[in-house]
Amino acid sequence: MLSLTLLAIGLVAGVFAGMFGVGGGLIIVPALILLLKVRELEAIGTSLAALIPPAGLLGALAYYRDGYANLRYAALLAVGLFLGSYFGARIMIALPPSMVRRLYAGFLLVVATRMLVMGR
């Protein structure tokens, strides 16, 4: 049952990653915490580990083939992600679990609020 739950979480995260460019932080981490009762830091670390090989490879290829992927931007973002994820992990690991939970919830609220009120 655990394997099927994890596969389902991964599938949903993959669909959302392909649709919106999100998956780990907005789908996998909350699902691991809420459905499988995984601690916050373990959920974040597990999500990062799962994203390493497939993090959008086929989705990015589909967008690239249709002319929707700027590889120069992607390369620069990748360098920032590579360095930033290390420092972000070190910061979160140094914090107490209650603070990690609050920071993460606050991040999700800010993103959701911004998306709801953002005009175009």
JSON list of N, CA and C in Angstrom, two decimals, residues 23-75:
[
{"chain": "A", "resi": 23, "resn": "GLY", "atom": "N", "xyz": [5.99, 20.77, -8.32]},
{"chain": "A", "resi": 23, "resn": "GLY", "atom": "CA", "xyz": [5.85, 19.35, -7.99]},
{"chain": "A", "resi": 23, "resn": "GLY", "atom": "C", "xyz": [6.34, 19.05, -6.60]},
{"chain": "A", "resi": 24, "resn": "GLY", "atom": "N", "xyz": [7.61, 19.32, -6.35]},
{"chain": "A", "resi": 24, "resn": "GLY", "atom": "CA", "xyz": [8.19, 18.96, -5.07]},
{"chain": "A", "resi": 24, "resn": "GLY", "atom": "C", "xyz": [7.63, 19.73, -3.90]},
{"chain": "A", "resi": 25, "resn": "GLY", "atom": "N", "xyz": [7.80, 21.04, -3.94]},
{"chain": "A", "resi": 25, "resn": "GLY", "atom": "CA", "xyz": [7.41, 21.86, -2.81]},
{"chain": "A", "resi": 25, "resn": "GLY", "atom": "C", "xyz": [5.92, 22.01, -2.62]},
{"chain": "A", "resi": 26, "resn": "LEU", "atom": "N", "xyz": [5.17, 21.95, -3.69]},
{"chain": "A", "resi": 26, "resn": "LEU", "atom": "CA", "xyz": [3.74, 22.17, -3.58]},
{"chain": "A", "resi": 26, "resn": "LEU", "atom": "C", "xyz": [2.91, 20.90, -3.57]},
{"chain": "A", "resi": 27, "resn": "ILE", "atom": "N", "xyz": [3.47, 19.80, -4.00]},
{"chain": "A", "resi": 27, "resn": "ILE", "atom": "CA", "xyz": [2.71, 18.55, -4.06]},
{"chain": "A", "resi": 27, "resn": "ILE", "atom": "C", "xyz": [3.34, 17.47, -3.19]},
{"chain": "A", "resi": 28, "resn": "ILE", "atom": "N", "xyz": [4.59, 17.13, -3.45]},
{"chain": "A", "resi": 28, "resn": "ILE", "atom": "CA", "xyz": [5.22, 16.00, -2.77]},
{"chain": "A", "resi": 28, "resn": "ILE", "atom": "C", "xyz": [5.38, 16.26, -1.28]},
{"chain": "A", "resi": 29, "resn": "VAL", "atom": "N", "xyz": [5.93, 17.41, -0.92]},
{"chain": "A", "resi": 29, "resn": "VAL", "atom": "CA", "xyz": [6.17, 17.69, 0.51]},
{"chain": "A", "resi": 29, "resn": "VAL", "atom": "C", "xyz": [4.88, 17.67, 1.32]},
{"chain": "A", "resi": 30, "resn": "PRO", "atom": "N", "xyz": [3.84, 18.42, 0.92]},
{"chain": "A", "resi": 30, "resn": "PRO", "atom": "CA", "xyz": [2.60, 18.35, 1.70]},
{"chain": "A", "resi": 30, "resn": "PRO", "atom": "C", "xyz": [1.99, 16.96, 1.74]},
{"chain": "A", "resi": 31, "resn": "ALA", "atom": "N", "xyz": [2.05, 16.24, 0.61]},
{"chain": "A", "resi": 31, "resn": "ALA", "atom": "CA", "xyz": [1.48, 14.88, 0.58]},
{"chain": "A", "resi": 31, "resn": "ALA", "atom": "C", "xyz": [2.22, 13.95, 1.53]},
{"chain": "A", "resi": 32, "resn": "LEU", "atom": "N", "xyz": [3.54, 14.02, 1.55]},
{"chain": "A", "resi": 32, "resn": "LEU", "atom": "CA", "xyz": [4.30, 13.17, 2.47]},
{"chain": "A", "resi": 32, "resn": "LEU", "atom": "C", "xyz": [3.97, 13.51, 3.93]},
{"chain": "A", "resi": 33, "resn": "ILE", "atom": "N", "xyz": [3.84, 14.79, 4.22]},
{"chain": "A", "resi": 33, "resn": "ILE", "atom": "CA", "xyz": [3.54, 15.21, 5.59]},
{"chain": "A", "resi": 33, "resn": "ILE", "atom": "C", "xyz": [2.12, 14.82, 5.99]},
{"chain": "A", "resi": 34, "resn": "LEU", "atom": "N", "xyz": [1.15, 15.13, 5.14]},
{"chain": "A", "resi": 34, "resn": "LEU", "atom": "CA", "xyz": [-0.26, 14.93, 5.49]},
{"chain": "A", "resi": 34, "resn": "LEU", "atom": "C", "xyz": [-0.73, 13.49, 5.34]},
{"chain": "A", "resi": 35, "resn": "LEU", "atom": "N", "xyz": [-0.30, 12.82, 4.29]},
{"chain": "A", "resi": 35, "resn": "LEU", "atom": "CA", "xyz": [-0.78, 11.46, 4.04]},
{"chain": "A", "resi": 35, "resn": "LEU", "atom": "C", "xyz": [0.05, 10.39, 4.73]},
{"chain": "A", "resi": 36, "resn": "LEU", "atom": "N", "xyz": [1.37, 10.58, 4.76]},
{"chain": "A", "resi": 36, "resn": "LEU", "atom": "CA", "xyz": [2.24, 9.54, 5.29]},
{"chain": "A", "resi": 36, "resn": "LEU", "atom": "C", "xyz": [2.87, 9.91, 6.64]},
{"chain": "A", "resi": 37, "resn": "LYS", "atom": "N", "xyz": [2.51, 11.09, 7.16]},
{"chain": "A", "resi": 37, "resn": "LYS", "atom": "CA", "xyz": [2.99, 11.53, 8.48]},
{"chain": "A", "resi": 37, "resn": "LYS", "atom": "C", "xyz": [4.51, 11.59, 8.56]},
{"chain": "A", "resi": 38, "resn": "VAL", "atom": "N", "xyz": [5.16, 11.97, 7.45]},
{"chain": "A", "resi": 38, "resn": "VAL", "atom": "CA", "xyz": [6.61, 12.13, 7.41]},
{"chain": "A", "resi": 38, "resn": "VAL", "atom": "C", "xyz": [6.95, 13.49, 8.02]},
{"chain": "A", "resi": 39, "resn": "ARG", "atom": "N", "xyz": [8.04, 13.57, 8.77]},
{"chain": "A", "resi": 39, "resn": "ARG", "atom": "CA", "xyz": [8.47, 14.84, 9.35]},
{"chain": "A", "resi": 39, "resn": "ARG", "atom": "C", "xyz": [8.84, 15.82, 8.24]},
{"chain": "A", "resi": 40, "resn": "GLU", "atom": "N", "xyz": [8.74, 17.12, 8.53]},
{"chain": "A", "resi": 40, "resn": "GLU", "atom": "CA", "xyz": [8.93, 18.15, 7.51]},
{"chain": "A", "resi": 40, "resn": "GLU", "atom": "C", "xyz": [10.28, 18.04, 6.80]},
{"chain": "A", "resi": 41, "resn": "LEU", "atom": "N", "xyz": [11.37, 17.99, 7.56]},
{"chain": "A", "resi": 41, "resn": "LEU", "atom": "CA", "xyz": [12.69, 17.94, 6.94]},
{"chain": "A", "resi": 41, "resn": "LEU", "atom": "C", "xyz": [12.88, 16.68, 6.11]},
{"chain": "A", "resi": 42, "resn": "GLU", "atom": "N", "xyz": [12.34, 15.57, 6.60]},
{"chain": "A", "resi": 42, "resn": "GLU", "atom": "CA", "xyz": [12.44, 14.33, 5.84]},
{"chain": "A", "resi": 42, "resn": "GLU", "atom": "C", "xyz": [11.63, 14.42, 4.55]},
{"chain": "A", "resi": 43, "resn": "ALA", "atom": "N", "xyz": [10.47, 15.08, 4.61]},
{"chain": "A", "resi": 43, "resn": "ALA", "atom": "CA", "xyz": [9.66, 15.25, 3.41]},
{"chain": "A", "resi": 43, "resn": "ALA", "atom": "C", "xyz": [10.39, 16.12, 2.38]},
{"chain": "A", "resi": 44, "resn": "ILE", "atom": "N", "xyz": [11.01, 17.20, 2.84]},
{"chain": "A", "resi": 44, "resn": "ILE", "atom": "CA", "xyz": [11.74, 18.09, 1.94]},
{"chain": "A", "resi": 44, "resn": "ILE", "atom": "C", "xyz": [12.92, 17.35, 1.32]},
{"chain": "A", "resi": 45, "resn": "GLY", "atom": "N", "xyz": [13.70, 16.67, 2.15]},
{"chain": "A", "resi": 45, "resn": "GLY", "atom": "CA", "xyz": [14.86, 15.93, 1.65]},
{"chain": "A", "resi": 45, "resn": "GLY", "atom": "C", "xyz": [14.47, 14.82, 0.69]},
{"chain": "A", "resi": 46, "resn": "THR", "atom": "N", "xyz": [13.39, 14.11, 1.01]},
{"chain": "A", "resi": 46, "resn": "THR", "atom": "CA", "xyz": [12.92, 13.03, 0.14]},
{"chain": "A", "resi": 46, "resn": "THR", "atom": "C", "xyz": [12.45, 13.59, -1.20]},
{"chain": "A", "resi": 47, "resn": "SER", "atom": "N", "xyz": [11.74, 14.72, -1.15]},
{"chain": "A", "resi": 47, "resn": "SER", "atom": "CA", "xyz": [11.28, 15.36, -2.38]},
{"chain": "A", "resi": 47, "resn": "SER", "atom": "C", "xyz": [12.45, 15.76, -3.27]},
{"chain": "A", "resi": 48, "resn": "LEU", "atom": "N", "xyz": [13.46, 16.36, -2.69]},
{"chain": "A", "resi": 48, "resn": "LEU", "atom": "CA", "xyz": [14.64, 16.75, -3.46]},
{"chain": "A", "resi": 48, "resn": "LEU", "atom": "C", "xyz": [15.33, 15.54, -4.07]},
{"chain": "A", "resi": 49, "resn": "ALA", "atom": "N", "xyz": [15.45, 14.48, -3.29]},
{"chain": "A", "resi": 49, "resn": "ALA", "atom": "CA", "xyz": [16.09, 13.26, -3.79]},
{"chain": "A", "resi": 49, "resn": "ALA", "atom": "C", "xyz": [15.30, 12.65, -4.94]},
{"chain": "A", "resi": 50, "resn": "ALA", "atom": "N", "xyz": [13.97, 12.69, -4.85]},
{"chain": "A", "resi": 50, "resn": "ALA", "atom": "CA", "xyz": [13.13, 12.13, -5.91]},
{"chain": "A", "resi": 50, "resn": "ALA", "atom": "C", "xyz": [13.19, 12.97, -7.18]},
{"chain": "A", "resi": 51, "resn": "LEU", "atom": "N", "xyz": [13.39, 14.27, -7.03]},
{"chain": "A", "resi": 51, "resn": "LEU", "atom": "CA", "xyz": [13.38, 15.16, -8.19]},
{"chain": "A", "resi": 51, "resn": "LEU", "atom": "C", "xyz": [14.69, 15.14, -8.99]},
{"chain": "A", "resi": 52, "resn": "ILE", "atom": "N", "xyz": [15.76, 14.63, -8.42]},
{"chain": "A", "resi": 52, "resn": "ILE", "atom": "CA", "xyz": [17.05, 14.69, -9.10]},
{"chain": "A", "resi": 52, "resn": "ILE", "atom": "C", "xyz": [17.00, 14.07, -10.50]},
{"chain": "A", "resi": 53, "resn": "PRO", "atom": "N", "xyz": [16.64, 12.78, -10.64]},
{"chain": "A", "resi": 53, "resn": "PRO", "atom": "CA", "xyz": [16.70, 12.22, -12.00]},
{"chain": "A", "resi": 53, "resn": "PRO", "atom": "C", "xyz": [15.60, 12.72, -12.95]},
{"chain": "A", "resi": 54, "resn": "PRO", "atom": "N", "xyz": [14.34, 12.71, -12.52]},
{"chain": "A", "resi": 54, "resn": "PRO", "atom": "CA", "xyz": [13.30, 12.98, -13.50]},
{"chain": "A", "resi": 54, "resn": "PRO", "atom": "C", "xyz": [12.76, 14.40, -13.49]},
{"chain": "A", "resi": 55, "resn": "ALA", "atom": "N", "xyz": [13.36, 15.30, -12.78]},
{"chain": "A", "resi": 55, "resn": "ALA", "atom": "CA", "xyz": [12.77, 16.62, -12.51]},
{"chain": "A", "resi": 55, "resn": "ALA", "atom": "C", "xyz": [12.34, 17.35, -13.77]},
{"chain": "A", "resi": 56, "resn": "GLY", "atom": "N", "xyz": [11.43, 16.79, -14.44]},
{"chain": "A", "resi": 56, "resn": "GLY", "atom": "CA", "xyz": [10.88, 17.48, -15.59]},
{"chain": "A", "resi": 56, "resn": "GLY", "atom": "C", "xyz": [11.55, 17.14, -16.92]},
{"chain": "A", "resi": 57, "resn": "LEU", "atom": "N", "xyz": [12.40, 16.12, -16.96]},
{"chain": "A", "resi": 57, "resn": "LEU", "atom": "CA", "xyz": [13.14, 15.82, -18.18]},
{"chain": "A", "resi": 57, "resn": "LEU", "atom": "C", "xyz": [12.21, 15.64, -19.39]},
{"chain": "A", "resi": 58, "resn": "LEU", "atom": "N", "xyz": [11.23, 14.76, -19.27]},
{"chain": "A", "resi": 58, "resn": "LEU", "atom": "CA", "xyz": [10.33, 14.54, -20.41]},
{"chain": "A", "resi": 58, "resn": "LEU", "atom": "C", "xyz": [9.42, 15.73, -20.65]},
{"chain": "A", "resi": 59, "resn": "GLY", "atom": "N", "xyz": [8.95, 16.37, -19.56]},
{"chain": "A", "resi": 59, "resn": "GLY", "atom": "CA", "xyz": [8.13, 17.56, -19.71]},
{"chain": "A", "resi": 59, "resn": "GLY", "atom": "C", "xyz": [8.91, 18.68, -20.38]},
{"chain": "A", "resi": 60, "resn": "ALA", "atom": "N", "xyz": [10.14, 18.90, -19.93]},
{"chain": "A", "resi": 60, "resn": "ALA", "atom": "CA", "xyz": [10.98, 19.94, -20.52]},
{"chain": "A", "resi": 60, "resn": "ALA", "atom": "C", "xyz": [11.26, 19.65, -21.99]},
{"chain": "A", "resi": 61, "resn": "LEU", "atom": "N", "xyz": [11.47, 18.38, -22.31]},
{"chain": "A", "resi": 61, "resn": "LEU", "atom": "CA", "xyz": [11.70, 17.99, -23.70]},
{"chain": "A", "resi": 61, "resn": "LEU", "atom": "C", "xyz": [10.48, 18.33, -24.57]},
{"chain": "A", "resi": 62, "resn": "ALA", "atom": "N", "xyz": [9.29, 18.06, -24.05]},
{"chain": "A", "resi": 62, "resn": "ALA", "atom": "CA", "xyz": [8.06, 18.38, -24.79]},
{"chain": "A", "resi": 62, "resn": "ALA", "atom": "C", "xyz": [7.95, 19.88, -25.03]},
{"chain": "A", "resi": 63, "resn": "TYR", "atom": "N", "xyz": [8.23, 20.67, -23.99]},
{"chain": "A", "resi": 63, "resn": "TYR", "atom": "CA", "xyz": [8.17, 22.13, -24.15]},
{"chain": "A", "resi": 63, "resn": "TYR", "atom": "C", "xyz": [9.26, 22.62, -25.11]},
{"chain": "A", "resi": 64, "resn": "TYR", "atom": "N", "xyz": [10.45, 22.04, -25.02]},
{"chain": "A", "resi": 64, "resn": "TYR", "atom": "CA", "xyz": [11.56, 22.43, -25.89]},
{"chain": "A", "resi": 64, "resn": "TYR", "atom": "C", "xyz": [11.24, 22.15, -27.35]},
{"chain": "A", "resi": 65, "resn": "ARG", "atom": "N", "xyz": [10.69, 20.98, -27.62]},
{"chain": "A", "resi": 65, "resn": "ARG", "atom": "CA", "xyz": [10.35, 20.60, -28.99]},
{"chain": "A", "resi": 65, "resn": "ARG", "atom": "C", "xyz": [9.36, 21.57, -29.63]},
{"chain": "A", "resi": 66, "resn": "ASP", "atom": "N", "xyz": [8.51, 22.18, -28.80]},
{"chain": "A", "resi": 66, "resn": "ASP", "atom": "CA", "xyz": [7.53, 23.13, -29.33]},
{"chain": "A", "resi": 66, "resn": "ASP", "atom": "C", "xyz": [8.01, 24.57, -29.20]},
{"chain": "A", "resi": 67, "resn": "GLY", "atom": "N", "xyz": [9.28, 24.75, -28.84]},
{"chain": "A", "resi": 67, "resn": "GLY", "atom": "CA", "xyz": [9.86, 26.09, -28.80]},
{"chain": "A", "resi": 67, "resn": "GLY", "atom": "C", "xyz": [9.56, 26.89, -27.55]},
{"chain": "A", "resi": 68, "resn": "TYR", "atom": "N", "xyz": [9.19, 26.21, -26.46]},
{"chain": "A", "resi": 68, "resn": "TYR", "atom": "CA", "xyz": [8.81, 26.90, -25.24]},
{"chain": "A", "resi": 68, "resn": "TYR", "atom": "C", "xyz": [9.81, 26.76, -24.10]},
{"chain": "A", "resi": 69, "resn": "ALA", "atom": "N", "xyz": [11.03, 26.40, -24.37]},
{"chain": "A", "resi": 69, "resn": "ALA", "atom": "CA", "xyz": [12.04, 26.27, -23.31]},
{"chain": "A", "resi": 69, "resn": "ALA", "atom": "C", "xyz": [13.26, 27.09, -23.71]},
{"chain": "A", "resi": 70, "resn": "ASN", "atom": "N", "xyz": [13.60, 28.07, -22.90]},
{"chain": "A", "resi": 70, "resn": "ASN", "atom": "CA", "xyz": [14.77, 28.91, -23.13]},
{"chain": "A", "resi": 70, "resn": "ASN", "atom": "C", "xyz": [15.95, 28.25, -22.41]},
{"chain": "A", "resi": 71, "resn": "LEU", "atom": "N", "xyz": [16.81, 27.58, -23.17]},
{"chain": "A", "resi": 71, "resn": "LEU", "atom": "CA", "xyz": [17.89, 26.80, -22.56]},
{"chain": "A", "resi": 71, "resn": "LEU", "atom": "C", "xyz": [18.93, 27.68, -21.86]},
{"chain": "A", "resi": 72, "resn": "ARG", "atom": "N", "xyz": [19.15, 28.89, -22.36]},
{"chain": "A", "resi": 72, "resn": "ARG", "atom": "CA", "xyz": [20.08, 29.81, -21.69]},
{"chain": "A", "resi": 72, "resn": "ARG", "atom": "C", "xyz": [19.55, 30.16, -20.30]},
{"chain": "A", "resi": 73, "resn": "TYR", "atom": "N", "xyz": [18.27, 30.51, -20.23]},
{"chain": "A", "resi": 73, "resn": "TYR", "atom": "CA", "xyz": [17.66, 30.81, -18.94]},
{"chain": "A", "resi": 73, "resn": "TYR", "atom": "C", "xyz": [17.71, 29.57, -18.04]},
{"chain": "A", "resi": 74, "resn": "ALA", "atom": "N", "xyz": [17.38, 28.42, -18.61]},
{"chain": "A", "resi": 74, "resn": "ALA", "atom": "CA", "xyz": [17.35, 27.18, -17.83]},
{"chain": "A", "resi": 74, "resn": "ALA", "atom": "C", "xyz": [18.72, 26.86, -17.24]},
{"chain": "A", "resi": 75, "resn": "ALA", "atom": "N", "xyz": [19.78, 27.06, -18.01]},
{"chain": "A", "resi": 75, "resn": "ALA", "atom": "CA", "xyz": [21.13, 26.78, -17.53]},
{"chain": "A", "resi": 75, "resn": "ALA", "atom": "C", "xyz": [21.50, 27.69, -16.36]}
]
